[in-house]
mmCIF file of C-alpha atoms in Angstrom:
data_model
loop_
_atom_site.group_PDB
_atom_site.id
_atom_site.type_symbol
_atom_site.label_atom_id
_atom_site.label_comp_id
_atom_site.label_asym_id
_atom_site.label_seq_id
_atom_site.Cartn_x
_atom_site.Cartn_y
_atom_site.Cartn_z
ATOM 1 C CA MET A 1 23.389 13.630 -3.915
ATOM 2 C CA ASP A 2 22.605 10.435 -2.040
ATOM 3 C CA ARG A 3 19.938 8.191 -3.498
ATOM 4 C CA LEU A 4 18.149 5.051 -2.427
ATOM 5 C CA SER A 5 16.250 3.778 -5.418
ATOM 6 C CA LYS A 6 14.304 0.709 -6.413
ATOM 7 C CA LEU A 7 15.158 -0.659 -9.820
ATOM 8 C CA GLY A 8 12.012 -2.771 -10.219
ATOM 9 C CA ALA A 9 8.355 -1.828 -10.297
ATOM 10 C CA LEU A 10 8.618 0.312 -7.153
ATOM 11 C CA GLY A 11 10.815 3.262 -6.152
ATOM 12 C CA GLY A 12 12.714 4.558 -3.217
ATOM 13 C CA VAL A 13 13.495 7.647 -1.248
ATOM 14 C CA VAL A 14 15.885 10.301 -2.546
ATOM 15 C CA LEU A 15 17.629 12.916 -0.452
ATOM 16 C CA ALA A 16 18.360 15.973 -2.541
ATOM 17 C CA LEU A 17 20.906 18.592 -1.601
ATOM 18 C CA VAL A 18 20.124 21.653 -3.761
ATOM 19 C CA SER A 19 22.505 24.520 -4.313
ATOM 20 C CA GLY A 20 22.842 27.269 -6.851
ATOM 21 C CA CYS A 21 20.201 28.806 -9.068
ATOM 22 C CA VAL A 22 17.270 26.594 -9.873
ATOM 23 C CA GLU A 23 14.690 27.513 -12.512
ATOM 24 C CA PRO A 24 11.285 27.886 -10.827
ATOM 25 C CA TYR A 25 9.015 24.946 -11.322
ATOM 26 C CA GLU A 26 5.464 25.603 -12.406
ATOM 27 C CA PRO A 27 3.223 22.724 -11.247
ATOM 28 C CA ASN A 28 0.180 21.629 -13.286
ATOM 29 C CA TRP A 29 -2.175 20.947 -10.417
ATOM 30 C CA LEU A 30 -4.711 18.336 -11.377
ATOM 31 C CA TYR A 31 -5.967 17.907 -7.819
ATOM 32 C CA ARG A 32 -5.477 19.762 -4.550
ATOM 33 C CA GLY A 33 -6.261 17.350 -1.729
ATOM 34 C CA GLU A 34 -6.497 17.582 2.033
ATOM 35 C CA TRP A 35 -3.555 15.294 2.442
ATOM 36 C CA ILE A 36 -1.695 15.224 -0.855
ATOM 37 C CA ASP A 37 -1.693 17.236 -4.158
ATOM 38 C CA ILE A 38 -1.426 15.705 -7.632
ATOM 39 C CA ASP A 39 0.757 17.473 -10.175
ATOM 40 C CA GLY A 40 0.363 16.318 -13.825
ATOM 41 C CA ARG A 41 3.465 16.174 -16.029
ATOM 42 C CA ASP A 42 2.080 15.661 -19.525
ATOM 43 C CA ARG A 43 -0.953 14.092 -17.848
ATOM 44 C CA SER A 44 -4.589 15.093 -17.659
ATOM 45 C CA ALA A 45 -7.489 14.128 -15.331
ATOM 46 C CA GLU A 46 -9.171 12.319 -18.283
ATOM 47 C CA GLU A 47 -6.516 9.647 -18.177
ATOM 48 C CA THR A 48 -7.593 8.192 -14.840
ATOM 49 C CA CYS A 49 -10.852 6.913 -13.416
ATOM 50 C CA GLU A 50 -13.150 9.291 -11.607
ATOM 51 C CA GLY A 51 -12.373 7.916 -8.159
ATOM 52 C CA THR A 52 -8.613 7.763 -8.428
ATOM 53 C CA PHE A 53 -7.708 11.268 -7.182
ATOM 54 C CA ALA A 54 -9.998 10.987 -4.174
ATOM 55 C CA TYR A 55 -8.609 7.507 -3.445
ATOM 56 C CA VAL A 56 -5.014 8.824 -3.487
ATOM 57 C CA ASP A 57 -5.998 11.580 -1.051
ATOM 58 C CA ALA A 58 -7.839 9.137 1.157
ATOM 59 C CA TYR A 59 -4.872 6.697 1.126
ATOM 60 C CA ALA A 60 -2.572 9.633 2.099
ATOM 61 C CA TRP A 61 -4.945 10.299 5.050
ATOM 62 C CA ALA A 62 -4.860 6.592 6.081
ATOM 63 C CA LEU A 63 -1.033 6.682 6.038
ATOM 64 C CA ALA A 64 -0.907 9.893 7.959
ATOM 65 C CA ALA A 65 -3.093 8.434 10.664
ATOM 66 C CA GLU A 66 -0.980 5.259 10.748
ATOM 67 C CA PHE A 67 2.347 7.167 10.966
ATOM 68 C CA GLY A 68 1.004 9.795 13.445
ATOM 69 C CA VAL A 69 1.352 12.662 10.961
ATOM 70 C CA SER A 70 -1.084 15.598 11.195
ATOM 71 C CA GLU A 71 0.190 17.623 8.238
ATOM 72 C CA HIS A 72 -0.239 17.586 4.498
ATOM 73 C CA LEU A 73 2.112 14.950 3.050
ATOM 74 C CA GLY A 74 3.303 16.894 -0.021
ATOM 75 C CA SER A 75 3.044 16.423 -3.783
ATOM 76 C CA TYR A 76 2.497 13.472 -6.070
ATOM 77 C CA ARG A 77 4.069 14.232 -9.439
ATOM 78 C CA TRP A 78 2.427 12.054 -12.101
ATOM 79 C CA TYR A 79 4.298 11.732 -15.409
ATOM 80 C CA SER A 80 3.411 10.324 -18.770
ATOM 81 C CA HIS A 81 5.899 7.523 -19.550
ATOM 82 C CA GLU A 82 7.380 9.656 -22.320
ATOM 83 C CA GLU A 83 7.841 12.683 -20.055
ATOM 84 C CA TYR A 84 9.269 10.533 -17.267
ATOM 85 C CA ASP A 85 11.870 9.077 -19.657
ATOM 86 C CA ALA A 86 12.698 12.617 -20.927
ATOM 87 C CA GLU A 87 13.037 14.228 -17.513
ATOM 88 C CA LEU A 88 14.610 11.316 -15.602
ATOM 89 C CA PRO A 89 13.445 12.716 -12.214
ATOM 90 C CA CYS A 90 14.755 9.679 -10.369
ATOM 91 C CA ASP A 91 18.036 9.385 -12.300
ATOM 92 C CA GLY A 92 17.148 6.018 -13.846
ATOM 93 C CA ALA A 93 14.967 4.518 -11.086
ATOM 94 C CA SER A 94 11.398 3.626 -12.068
ATOM 95 C CA ALA A 95 10.008 5.876 -9.276
ATOM 96 C CA CYS A 96 11.185 7.763 -6.174
ATOM 97 C CA ALA A 97 10.270 10.181 -3.386
ATOM 98 C CA TRP A 98 12.374 13.319 -2.975
ATOM 99 C CA VAL A 99 12.786 14.144 0.708
ATOM 100 C CA GLU A 100 13.812 17.808 0.443
ATOM 101 C CA ASP A 101 10.530 18.963 -1.154
ATOM 102 C CA ARG A 102 8.296 16.068 -0.154
ATOM 103 C CA THR A 103 7.470 15.062 -3.710
ATOM 104 C CA ALA A 104 6.806 11.603 -5.119
ATOM 105 C CA HIS A 105 7.777 11.111 -8.796
ATOM 106 C CA THR A 106 6.200 8.257 -10.749
ATOM 107 C CA PRO A 107 4.513 7.485 -14.076
ATOM 108 C CA LEU A 108 1.958 5.282 -12.246
ATOM 109 C CA LEU A 109 -1.277 6.352 -10.524
ATOM 110 C CA PRO A 110 -1.922 5.221 -7.908
ATOM 111 C CA HIS A 111 1.513 4.277 -6.605
ATOM 112 C CA GLU A 112 1.058 3.817 -2.859
ATOM 113 C CA HIS A 113 4.591 2.713 -2.151
ATOM 114 C CA GLU A 114 5.906 6.242 -2.872
ATOM 115 C CA MET A 115 3.185 7.791 -0.750
ATOM 116 C CA VAL A 116 4.353 5.673 2.181
ATOM 117 C CA HIS A 117 7.739 7.338 1.873
ATOM 118 C CA LEU A 118 6.117 10.767 2.116
ATOM 119 C CA ALA A 119 4.342 9.765 5.325
ATOM 120 C CA ASN A 120 7.517 8.226 6.700
ATOM 121 C CA THR A 121 9.492 11.288 5.841
ATOM 122 C CA ALA A 122 6.965 13.497 7.731
ATOM 123 C CA SER A 123 7.211 11.248 10.803
ATOM 124 C CA GLY A 124 11.038 11.025 10.816
ATOM 125 C CA MET A 125 13.761 9.614 8.557
ATOM 126 C CA CYS A 126 14.647 5.931 8.600
ATOM 127 C CA PRO A 127 17.613 4.045 7.179
ATOM 128 C CA SER A 128 16.798 2.427 3.863
ATOM 129 C CA ALA A 129 16.574 -1.069 5.378
ATOM 130 C CA LEU A 130 13.575 0.140 7.449
ATOM 131 C CA THR A 131 12.007 2.755 5.232
ATOM 132 C CA GLU A 132 11.832 0.429 2.225
ATOM 133 C CA GLY A 133 10.529 -2.325 4.394
ATOM 134 C CA LEU A 134 7.753 -0.082 5.733
ATOM 135 C CA ALA A 135 6.874 1.040 2.157
ATOM 136 C CA GLU A 136 6.425 -2.616 1.311
ATOM 137 C CA VAL A 137 4.223 -3.294 4.301
ATOM 138 C CA TYR A 138 1.973 -0.165 3.854
ATOM 139 C CA GLY A 139 2.038 0.049 0.064
ATOM 140 C CA GLY A 140 -0.648 -1.146 -2.340
ATOM 141 C CA TYR A 141 1.438 -3.944 -3.836
ATOM 142 C CA SER A 142 4.753 -5.511 -2.752
ATOM 143 C CA TYR A 143 7.255 -8.202 -3.439
ATOM 144 C CA ASP A 144 7.128 -11.722 -2.002
ATOM 145 C CA SER A 145 9.901 -12.738 0.320
ATOM 146 C CA LYS A 146 11.816 -15.978 0.222
ATOM 147 C CA THR A 147 13.166 -18.077 3.083
ATOM 148 C CA SER A 148 16.432 -18.211 1.196
ATOM 149 C CA ASP A 149 16.719 -14.480 1.454
ATOM 150 C CA PHE A 150 17.473 -14.556 5.182
ATOM 151 C CA GLU A 151 21.173 -14.213 4.633
ATOM 152 C CA ARG A 152 20.488 -11.190 2.468
ATOM 153 C CA LEU A 153 18.561 -9.708 5.364
ATOM 154 C CA VAL A 154 21.444 -10.404 7.809
ATOM 155 C CA ALA A 155 23.844 -8.593 5.405
ATOM 156 C CA ARG A 156 21.517 -5.624 5.056
ATOM 157 C CA MET A 157 21.133 -5.202 8.794
ATOM 158 C CA GLU A 158 24.887 -4.927 8.954
ATOM 159 C CA ALA A 159 24.784 -2.123 6.358
ATOM 160 C CA PRO A 160 21.258 -0.652 6.898
ATOM 161 C CA SER A 161 21.859 2.443 4.779
ATOM 162 C CA GLY A 162 22.530 0.457 1.613
ATOM 163 C CA LEU A 163 20.068 -1.185 -0.760
ATOM 164 C CA SER A 164 20.002 -3.784 -3.494
ATOM 165 C CA PRO A 165 17.188 -4.502 -5.976
ATOM 166 C CA GLY A 166 16.564 -7.960 -4.495
ATOM 167 C CA ASP A 167 16.165 -6.691 -0.926
ATOM 168 C CA TYR A 168 12.569 -5.452 -1.067
ATOM 169 C CA GLY A 169 10.612 -8.621 -0.298
ATOM 170 C CA ILE A 170 12.685 -9.637 2.692
ATOM 171 C CA LEU A 171 12.880 -6.088 4.031
ATOM 172 C CA GLY A 172 9.048 -5.926 3.785
ATOM 173 C CA ARG A 173 8.608 -9.252 5.571
ATOM 174 C CA PHE A 174 11.057 -8.229 8.383
ATOM 175 C CA ALA A 175 9.333 -4.818 8.747
ATOM 176 C CA ALA A 176 5.955 -6.583 9.033
ATOM 177 C CA TYR A 177 7.402 -8.742 11.809
ATOM 178 C CA LEU A 178 8.750 -5.708 13.667
ATOM 179 C CA VAL A 179 5.442 -3.828 13.406
ATOM 180 C CA GLU A 180 3.414 -6.860 14.516
ATOM 181 C CA ARG A 181 5.756 -7.636 17.407
ATOM 182 C CA PHE A 182 6.538 -4.090 18.738
ATOM 183 C CA GLY A 183 4.268 -1.654 16.869
ATOM 184 C CA LEU A 184 4.919 0.883 14.278
ATOM 185 C CA GLU A 185 5.679 3.647 16.732
ATOM 186 C CA ALA A 186 8.562 1.609 18.184
ATOM 187 C CA VAL A 187 10.050 1.195 14.659
ATOM 188 C CA LEU A 188 9.748 4.953 14.102
ATOM 189 C CA ASP A 189 11.421 5.517 17.488
ATOM 190 C CA VAL A 190 14.374 3.477 16.318
ATOM 191 C CA CYS A 191 14.523 5.699 13.204
ATOM 192 C CA ARG A 192 14.452 8.838 15.311
ATOM 193 C CA ILE A 193 17.514 7.589 17.184
ATOM 194 C CA THR A 194 19.511 6.372 14.192
ATOM 195 C CA GLY A 195 18.618 8.980 11.577
ATOM 196 C CA ARG A 196 19.072 8.031 7.952
ATOM 197 C CA TYR A 197 22.580 6.706 7.843
ATOM 198 C CA PRO A 198 23.484 4.501 10.798
ATOM 199 C CA SER A 199 26.050 1.813 10.832
ATOM 200 C CA GLY A 200 24.918 -1.743 11.636
ATOM 201 C CA ALA A 201 26.169 -1.369 15.189
ATOM 202 C CA GLU A 202 24.276 1.920 15.641
ATOM 203 C CA LEU A 203 21.060 0.390 14.389
ATOM 204 C CA SER A 204 21.518 -2.596 16.727
ATOM 205 C CA ALA A 205 22.105 -0.295 19.678
ATOM 206 C CA ALA A 206 18.948 1.694 18.803
ATOM 207 C CA MET A 207 16.914 -1.534 18.483
ATOM 208 C CA GLU A 208 18.058 -2.668 21.901
ATOM 209 C CA SER A 209 17.281 0.705 23.496
ATOM 210 C CA VAL A 210 13.733 0.796 22.082
ATOM 211 C CA VAL A 211 12.571 -2.876 21.923
ATOM 212 C CA GLY A 212 15.080 -4.509 24.311
ATOM 213 C CA MET A 213 16.653 -6.759 21.669
ATOM 214 C CA THR A 214 19.781 -6.353 19.525
ATOM 215 C CA THR A 215 19.552 -6.802 15.783
ATOM 216 C CA ALA A 216 21.119 -10.278 16.054
ATOM 217 C CA GLU A 217 18.569 -11.275 18.686
ATOM 218 C CA LEU A 218 15.717 -9.947 16.548
ATOM 219 C CA LEU A 219 16.979 -11.857 13.477
ATOM 220 C CA ALA A 220 17.232 -15.049 15.534
ATOM 221 C CA ASP A 221 13.669 -14.533 16.800
ATOM 222 C CA PHE A 222 12.378 -13.742 13.274
ATOM 223 C CA GLU A 223 14.053 -16.553 11.337
ATOM 224 C CA PRO A 224 11.708 -19.408 12.441
ATOM 225 C CA GLU A 225 8.681 -17.314 11.414
ATOM 226 C CA LEU A 226 9.966 -16.523 7.933
ATOM 227 C CA GLY A 227 8.269 -19.340 6.062
ATOM 228 C CA GLU A 228 4.809 -18.643 7.519
ATOM 229 C CA CYS A 229 3.913 -15.430 5.775
ATOM 230 C CA ASN A 230 6.230 -14.953 2.823
ATOM 231 C CA GLU A 231 3.697 -13.803 0.271
ATOM 232 C CA ALA A 232 3.341 -10.047 -0.001
ATOM 233 C CA GLU A 233 -0.456 -10.448 -0.162
ATOM 234 C CA ARG A 234 -0.239 -11.809 3.378
ATOM 235 C CA TYR A 235 2.447 -9.776 5.065
ATOM 236 C CA ARG A 236 1.434 -6.372 3.808
ATOM 237 C CA TRP A 237 -1.024 -4.316 5.874
ATOM 238 C CA ARG A 238 -4.128 -3.146 3.994
ATOM 239 C CA VAL A 239 -3.977 0.307 5.559
ATOM 240 C CA PHE A 240 -6.802 1.687 3.340
ATOM 241 C CA GLY A 241 -9.355 -0.858 4.688
ATOM 242 C CA CYS A 242 -7.819 -1.987 7.934
ATOM 243 C CA GLY A 243 -5.792 0.959 9.248
ATOM 244 C CA VAL A 244 -6.609 3.350 12.125
ATOM 245 C CA GLY A 245 -7.639 6.011 9.642
ATOM 246 C CA GLU A 246 -10.721 3.982 8.425
ATOM 247 C CA ALA A 247 -10.353 5.476 4.981
ATOM 248 C CA ALA A 248 -12.279 2.843 3.007
ATOM 249 C CA PRO A 249 -16.040 3.211 2.622
ATOM 250 C CA ASP A 250 -17.903 1.310 5.381
ATOM 251 C CA LEU A 251 -20.365 -1.310 4.196
ATOM 252 C CA GLY A 252 -21.705 -1.862 7.749
ATOM 253 C CA LEU A 253 -22.156 -4.875 9.968
ATOM 254 C CA LEU A 254 -22.706 -8.510 9.162
ATOM 255 C CA SER A 255 -24.323 -10.288 12.089
ATOM 256 C CA GLY A 256 -24.543 -13.911 13.026
ATOM 257 C CA ASP A 257 -28.148 -13.614 14.089
ATOM 258 C CA GLY A 258 -29.265 -12.601 10.583
ATOM 259 C CA GLU A 259 -30.382 -9.156 11.589
ATOM 260 C CA HIS A 260 -27.686 -7.359 9.636
ATOM 261 C CA ARG A 261 -26.418 -8.399 6.186
ATOM 262 C CA ILE A 262 -24.082 -6.960 3.559
ATOM 263 C CA GLU A 263 -25.839 -6.154 0.287
ATOM 264 C CA THR A 264 -24.108 -3.593 -1.945
ATOM 265 C CA THR A 265 -24.175 -2.914 -5.671
ATOM 266 C CA PHE A 266 -20.900 -1.598 -7.056
ATOM 267 C CA THR A 267 -20.898 0.288 -10.335
ATOM 268 C CA LEU A 268 -17.557 -0.767 -11.793
ATOM 269 C CA ASP A 269 -17.061 1.866 -14.504
ATOM 270 C CA CYS A 270 -14.105 4.150 -14.888
ATOM 271 C CA ALA A 271 -16.559 7.061 -15.069
ATOM 272 C CA ASN A 272 -17.913 6.222 -11.626
ATOM 273 C CA ALA A 273 -16.740 8.343 -8.650
ATOM 274 C CA ALA A 274 -15.857 5.176 -6.603
ATOM 275 C CA THR A 275 -13.744 3.472 -9.306
ATOM 276 C CA ILE A 276 -9.935 3.516 -9.118
ATOM 277 C CA GLY A 277 -7.456 2.913 -11.980
ATOM 278 C CA PRO A 278 -6.885 1.934 -14.629
ATOM 279 C CA LEU A 279 -3.582 0.373 -13.636
ATOM 280 C CA ALA A 280 -2.110 -2.767 -15.255
ATOM 281 C CA ASP A 281 -5.285 -3.025 -17.313
ATOM 282 C CA ARG A 282 -7.457 -3.299 -14.185
ATOM 283 C CA ILE A 283 -9.942 -1.067 -12.393
ATOM 284 C CA TRP A 284 -11.147 -1.634 -8.852
ATOM 285 C CA THR A 285 -13.070 -0.274 -5.917
ATOM 286 C CA ALA A 286 -12.469 -0.831 -2.196
ATOM 287 C CA ALA A 287 -14.445 -1.000 1.027
ATOM 288 C CA ARG A 288 -14.584 -2.623 4.510
ATOM 289 C CA PHE A 289 -17.168 -4.269 6.732
ATOM 290 C CA ASP A 290 -17.369 -5.895 10.197
ATOM 291 C CA VAL A 291 -18.514 -9.352 11.283
ATOM 292 C CA ASP A 292 -19.822 -9.869 14.832
ATOM 293 C CA ALA A 293 -19.815 -13.672 15.064
ATOM 294 C CA SER A 294 -17.519 -16.436 13.660
ATOM 295 C CA MET A 295 -19.527 -18.845 11.527
ATOM 296 C CA ASN A 296 -20.339 -19.863 7.960
ATOM 297 C CA TYR A 297 -22.112 -17.208 5.870
ATOM 298 C CA ASP A 298 -23.680 -17.366 2.458
ATOM 299 C CA LEU A 299 -21.970 -15.233 -0.191
ATOM 300 C CA TRP A 300 -23.075 -14.333 -3.675
ATOM 301 C CA ILE A 301 -21.434 -12.126 -6.292
ATOM 302 C CA SER A 302 -23.805 -11.409 -9.195
ATOM 303 C CA GLU A 303 -22.728 -9.537 -12.304
ATOM 304 C CA GLU A 304 -24.831 -8.106 -15.091
ATOM 305 C CA GLN A 305 -22.470 -9.168 -17.852
ATOM 306 C CA LEU A 306 -20.864 -12.293 -16.510
ATOM 307 C CA VAL A 307 -20.684 -14.175 -19.772
ATOM 308 C CA GLU A 308 -19.611 -11.191 -21.928
ATOM 309 C CA THR A 309 -17.001 -9.763 -19.601
ATOM 310 C CA PRO A 310 -15.201 -12.412 -17.513
ATOM 311 C CA GLY A 311 -12.475 -11.485 -15.085
ATOM 312 C CA VAL A 312 -14.391 -9.803 -12.318
ATOM 313 C CA GLU A 313 -13.158 -10.952 -8.853
ATOM 314 C CA LEU A 314 -13.493 -10.106 -5.206
ATOM 315 C CA LYS A 315 -10.415 -9.985 -2.984
ATOM 316 C CA LEU A 316 -11.451 -10.466 0.657
ATOM 317 C CA VAL A 317 -9.063 -10.489 3.678
ATOM 318 C CA LYS A 318 -9.490 -10.248 7.411
ATOM 319 C CA CYS A 319 -7.827 -7.344 9.077
ATOM 320 C CA GLU A 320 -5.160 -9.140 11.055
ATOM 321 C CA PRO A 321 -1.458 -9.749 10.531
ATOM 322 C CA CYS A 322 -0.587 -12.427 8.049
ATOM 323 C CA ALA A 323 -4.246 -13.156 7.137
ATOM 324 C CA ARG A 324 -4.673 -15.155 3.913
ATOM 325 C CA PRO A 325 -6.689 -13.286 1.239
ATOM 326 C CA GLU A 326 -9.549 -15.033 -0.537
ATOM 327 C CA THR A 327 -9.954 -14.408 -4.263
ATOM 328 C CA ILE A 328 -13.637 -15.067 -5.238
ATOM 329 C CA PRO A 329 -14.769 -14.962 -8.905
ATOM 330 C CA SER A 330 -17.894 -13.141 -10.064
ATOM 331 C CA GLY A 331 -20.867 -15.492 -10.201
ATOM 332 C CA PHE A 332 -19.819 -17.323 -6.990
ATOM 333 C CA PHE A 333 -22.690 -18.496 -4.846
ATOM 334 C CA GLY A 334 -21.847 -20.594 -1.813
ATOM 335 C CA THR A 335 -20.871 -20.711 1.826
ATOM 336 C CA MET A 336 -17.770 -19.207 3.317
ATOM 337 C CA PRO A 337 -16.456 -19.293 6.883
ATOM 338 C CA LEU A 338 -15.808 -15.773 8.296
ATOM 339 C CA GLU A 339 -14.359 -14.975 11.692
ATOM 340 C CA ALA A 340 -15.500 -12.090 13.849
ATOM 341 C CA GLY A 341 -13.643 -8.906 13.096
ATOM 342 C CA ARG A 342 -13.053 -6.436 10.327
ATOM 343 C CA TYR A 343 -12.617 -7.283 6.674
ATOM 344 C CA SER A 344 -11.040 -5.389 3.808
ATOM 345 C CA LEU A 345 -12.351 -5.943 0.308
ATOM 346 C CA GLU A 346 -11.423 -4.954 -3.235
ATOM 347 C CA LEU A 347 -13.565 -5.650 -6.291
ATOM 348 C CA HIS A 348 -11.431 -5.893 -9.425
ATOM 349 C CA ALA A 349 -12.401 -5.943 -13.119
ATOM 350 C CA PRO A 350 -10.765 -5.500 -16.533
ATOM 351 C CA ALA A 351 -10.143 -1.888 -17.493
ATOM 352 C CA ASP A 352 -12.894 -1.883 -20.107
ATOM 353 C CA PHE A 353 -15.498 -3.294 -17.790
ATOM 354 C CA ARG A 354 -18.781 -1.330 -17.539
ATOM 355 C CA ALA A 355 -21.453 -2.926 -15.369
ATOM 356 C CA GLU A 356 -22.911 -3.336 -11.896
ATOM 357 C CA VAL A 357 -21.821 -6.085 -9.560
ATOM 358 C CA THR A 358 -23.854 -6.936 -6.465
ATOM 359 C CA LEU A 359 -22.238 -8.452 -3.356
ATOM 360 C CA SER A 360 -24.542 -10.232 -0.917
ATOM 361 C CA ILE A 361 -23.363 -11.821 2.359
ATOM 362 C CA TRP A 362 -25.880 -13.076 4.933
ATOM 363 C CA GLN A 363 -26.557 -15.652 7.604
#
């Protein structure tokens, strides 16, 4: 059995070679989605917010569209922490995705990183240096990279089928560079040439055949850019709100002439069908909107229970590579510059929050 696993908060991809008699597994289907199914291991639907299952399925659709996959991605096996520790499905790693049966294993819901592996598996297998980087780019949360990690990246490109716990941030940052510079399809084309276990020389040859640059030339081109976009919040792509699948709910158009404004009331309540979580003691909802003219706009976030329940915040980011997210607290009323283009937003609150929050943006 060969395994690539992440020893921190995220997981990796596992290739399983199964032989002999295996006891039939009886799944406990909590949700059968169009793009992914959720199997509960000592879990019930009551343990998650009403919108979480639909969000996981919509995120799987967004990933499928991004990776050019037209088929169902597989299964998401969601464990209680006790059951996960008892079964050890990832042999000690905190989460993983098994390639042979297209199943993600994790005690967290949602866990978008593992879903990226399922989409990547369906589109073709990559060496760990690329597949883990792509999972950082297209996942829901990721590790920051450091400029000092460049030598770690150089070493990993020489042994692209290996993996160390500290590699994830720099692999994500480099994958983001490759996707921005050459497009995701080019990265996947490299993977189709190399397969899962290339040597460094084989990966370099594949890179040169697809993008016209060897690994050494790519690293030399990438190094000067490394300090510009090291935070995961900047280098990762918000595929749910910004991707080609357009999975996030559309709030409409904000226009510079004042004809169109954004005015939406979110019911942030775990019992609401649009609320996701709870995860890390937070619940949230997500959406997108478009702006037709670059200028200053008025923005107001009003909350019914601002004094009693602090901690509500809006995360707003333009859909472009390396955009800097803005975190705006509830109760904010002021002017904000917005450029023309698409924006992704997430409205976050403490897990016990139960109230309506209104977002107004206008010119």
